[in-house]
PDB file of C-alpha atoms in Angstrom:
ATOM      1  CA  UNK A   1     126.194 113.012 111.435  1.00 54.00           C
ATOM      2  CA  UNK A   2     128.839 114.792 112.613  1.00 57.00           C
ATOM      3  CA  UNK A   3     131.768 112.748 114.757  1.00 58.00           C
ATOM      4  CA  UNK A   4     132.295 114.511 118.588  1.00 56.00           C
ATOM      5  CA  UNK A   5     135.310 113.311 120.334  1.00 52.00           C
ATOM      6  CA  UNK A   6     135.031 113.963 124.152  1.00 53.00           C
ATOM      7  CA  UNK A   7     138.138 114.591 126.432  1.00 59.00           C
ATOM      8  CA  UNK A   8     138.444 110.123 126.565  1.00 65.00           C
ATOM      9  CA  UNK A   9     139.313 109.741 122.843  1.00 70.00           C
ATOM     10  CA  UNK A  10     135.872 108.068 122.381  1.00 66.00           C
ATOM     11  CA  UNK A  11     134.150 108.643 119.483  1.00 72.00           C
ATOM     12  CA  UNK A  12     130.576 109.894 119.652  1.00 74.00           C
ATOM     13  CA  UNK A  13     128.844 109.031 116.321  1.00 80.00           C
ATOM     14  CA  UNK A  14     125.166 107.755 115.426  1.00 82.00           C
ATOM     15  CA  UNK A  15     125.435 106.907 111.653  1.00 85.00           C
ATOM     16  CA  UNK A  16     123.104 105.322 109.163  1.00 89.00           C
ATOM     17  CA  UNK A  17     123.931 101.959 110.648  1.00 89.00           C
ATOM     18  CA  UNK A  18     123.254 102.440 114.304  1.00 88.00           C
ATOM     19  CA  UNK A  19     119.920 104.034 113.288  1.00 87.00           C
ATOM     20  CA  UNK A  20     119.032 100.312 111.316  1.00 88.00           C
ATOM     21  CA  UNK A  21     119.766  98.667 114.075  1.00 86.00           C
ATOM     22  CA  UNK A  22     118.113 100.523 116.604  1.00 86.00           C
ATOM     23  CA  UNK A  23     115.091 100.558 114.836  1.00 86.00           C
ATOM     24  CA  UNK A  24     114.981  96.591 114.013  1.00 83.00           C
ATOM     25  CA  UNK A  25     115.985  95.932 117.313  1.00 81.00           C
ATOM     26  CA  UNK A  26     113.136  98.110 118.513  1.00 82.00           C
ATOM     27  CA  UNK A  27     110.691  96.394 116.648  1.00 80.00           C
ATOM     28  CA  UNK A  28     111.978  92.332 116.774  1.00 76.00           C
ATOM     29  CA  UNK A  29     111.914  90.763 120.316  1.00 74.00           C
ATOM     30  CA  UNK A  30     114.098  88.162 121.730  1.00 73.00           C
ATOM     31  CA  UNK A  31     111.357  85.943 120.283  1.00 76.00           C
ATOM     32  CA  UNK A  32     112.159  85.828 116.885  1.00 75.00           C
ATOM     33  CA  UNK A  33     115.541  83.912 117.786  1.00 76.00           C
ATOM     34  CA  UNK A  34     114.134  81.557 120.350  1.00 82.00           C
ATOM     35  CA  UNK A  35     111.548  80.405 117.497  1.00 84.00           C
ATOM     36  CA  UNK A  36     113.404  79.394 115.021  1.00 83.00           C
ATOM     37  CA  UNK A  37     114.733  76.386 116.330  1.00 87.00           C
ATOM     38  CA  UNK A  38     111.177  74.566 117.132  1.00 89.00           C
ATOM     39  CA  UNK A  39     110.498  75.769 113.730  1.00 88.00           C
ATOM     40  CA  UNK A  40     113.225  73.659 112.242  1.00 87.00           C
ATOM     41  CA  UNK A  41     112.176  70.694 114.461  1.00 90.00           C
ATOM     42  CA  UNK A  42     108.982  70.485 113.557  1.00 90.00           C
ATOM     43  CA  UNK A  43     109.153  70.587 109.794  1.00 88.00           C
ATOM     44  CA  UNK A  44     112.414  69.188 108.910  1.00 87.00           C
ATOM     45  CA  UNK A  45     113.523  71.371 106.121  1.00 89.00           C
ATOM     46  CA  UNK A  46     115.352  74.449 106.089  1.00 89.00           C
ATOM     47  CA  UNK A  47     113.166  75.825 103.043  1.00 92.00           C
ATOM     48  CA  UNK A  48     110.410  75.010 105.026  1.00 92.00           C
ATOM     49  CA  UNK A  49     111.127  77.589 107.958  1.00 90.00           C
ATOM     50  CA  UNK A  50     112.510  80.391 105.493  1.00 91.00           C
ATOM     51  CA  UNK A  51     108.895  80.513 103.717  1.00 93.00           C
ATOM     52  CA  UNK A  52     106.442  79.748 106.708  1.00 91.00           C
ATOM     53  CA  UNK A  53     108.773  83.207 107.389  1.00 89.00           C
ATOM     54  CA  UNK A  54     108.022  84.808 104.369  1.00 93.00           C
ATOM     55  CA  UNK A  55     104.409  83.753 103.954  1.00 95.00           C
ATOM     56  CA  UNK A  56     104.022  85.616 108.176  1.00 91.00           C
ATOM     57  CA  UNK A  57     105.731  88.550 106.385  1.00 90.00           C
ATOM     58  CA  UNK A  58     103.569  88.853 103.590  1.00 95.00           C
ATOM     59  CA  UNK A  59     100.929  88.943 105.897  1.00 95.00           C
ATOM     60  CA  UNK A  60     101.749  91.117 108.336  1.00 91.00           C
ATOM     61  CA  UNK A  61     102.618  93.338 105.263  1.00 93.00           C
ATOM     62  CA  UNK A  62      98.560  93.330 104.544  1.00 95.00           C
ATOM     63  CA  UNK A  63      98.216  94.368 107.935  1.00 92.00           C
ATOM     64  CA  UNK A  64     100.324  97.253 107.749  1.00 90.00           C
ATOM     65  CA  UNK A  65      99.554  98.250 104.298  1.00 94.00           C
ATOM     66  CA  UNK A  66      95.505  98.285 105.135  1.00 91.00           C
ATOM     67  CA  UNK A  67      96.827 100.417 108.560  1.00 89.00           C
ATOM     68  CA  UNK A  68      98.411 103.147 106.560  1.00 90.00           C
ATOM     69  CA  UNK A  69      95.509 103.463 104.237  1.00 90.00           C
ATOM     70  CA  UNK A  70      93.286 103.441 107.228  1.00 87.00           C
ATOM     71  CA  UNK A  71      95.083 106.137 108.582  1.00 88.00           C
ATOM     72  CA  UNK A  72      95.630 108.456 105.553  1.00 88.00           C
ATOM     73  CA  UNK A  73      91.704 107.994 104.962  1.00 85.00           C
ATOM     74  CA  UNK A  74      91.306 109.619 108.663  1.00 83.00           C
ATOM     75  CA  UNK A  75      94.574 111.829 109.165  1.00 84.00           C
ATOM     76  CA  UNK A  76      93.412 112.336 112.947  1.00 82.00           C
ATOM     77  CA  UNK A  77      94.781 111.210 116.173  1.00 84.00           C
ATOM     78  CA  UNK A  78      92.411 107.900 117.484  1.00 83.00           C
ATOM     79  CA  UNK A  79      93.924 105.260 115.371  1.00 85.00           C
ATOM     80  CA  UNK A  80      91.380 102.199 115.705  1.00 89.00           C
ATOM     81  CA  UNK A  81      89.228 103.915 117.729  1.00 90.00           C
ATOM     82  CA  UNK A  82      88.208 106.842 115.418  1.00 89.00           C
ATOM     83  CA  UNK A  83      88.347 104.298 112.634  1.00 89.00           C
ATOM     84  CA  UNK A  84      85.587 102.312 113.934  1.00 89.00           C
ATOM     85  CA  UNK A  85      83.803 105.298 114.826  1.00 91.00           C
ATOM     86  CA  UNK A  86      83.756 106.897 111.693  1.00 90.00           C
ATOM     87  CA  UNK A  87      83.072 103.510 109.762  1.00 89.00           C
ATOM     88  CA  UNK A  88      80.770 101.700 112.239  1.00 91.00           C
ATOM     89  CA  UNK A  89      79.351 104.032 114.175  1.00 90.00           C
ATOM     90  CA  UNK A  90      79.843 105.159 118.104  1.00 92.00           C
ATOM     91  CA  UNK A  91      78.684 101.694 119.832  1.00 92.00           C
ATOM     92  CA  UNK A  92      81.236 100.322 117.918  1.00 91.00           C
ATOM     93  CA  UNK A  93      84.201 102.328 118.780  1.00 91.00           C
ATOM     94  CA  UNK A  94      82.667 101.888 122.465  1.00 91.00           C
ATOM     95  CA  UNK A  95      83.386  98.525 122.637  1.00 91.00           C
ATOM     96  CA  UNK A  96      86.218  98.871 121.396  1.00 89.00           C
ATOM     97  CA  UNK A  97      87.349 101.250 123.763  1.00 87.00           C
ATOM     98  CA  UNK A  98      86.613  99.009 126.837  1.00 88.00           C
ATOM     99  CA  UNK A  99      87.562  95.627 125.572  1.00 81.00           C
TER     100      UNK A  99
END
């Protein structure tokens, strides 16, 4: 993108690198950092905490991956609502709804 400098001598750029960090601090709360420590407490080893990390990653990976082919399988606004409806039936997708 293309640097702007306004009448203060400030640059005004949004490169590749803002954009990362935007976006992962849009998506990680302040709870990521404030769990790591009781992690470490409670089981003792460093190791430990980095895969009880990547094993939550792997799963939430399922999660996403089964999301995205749910979602090119119905490419219609809805999300988990049309899912169920289409899948399940309207009853389903009801209860959904409310709950």
């Amino acid at each position: 993108m293309q640097n702007n400098t306004s009448g203060s001598g400030l640059s005004k750029s949004f490169g590749l690198k803002m954009a990362i960090i935007i976006v992962i601090s849009a998506i990680l709360g302040s709870g990521v950092f404030k769990k790591a420590a009781p992690m470490a407490e409670l089981l003792h080893a460093p190791w430990l905490v980095v895969l009880a990390w990547l094993l939550a990653g792997i799963i939430v990976l399922f999660g996403i991956l089964s999301i995205a082919e749910l979602s090119s399988l119905f490419p219609s606004s809805g999300g988990p609502f049309l899912w169920l409806e289409k899948i399940y039936g309207k009853a389903v997708s009801f209860f959904y709804g409310w709950s």
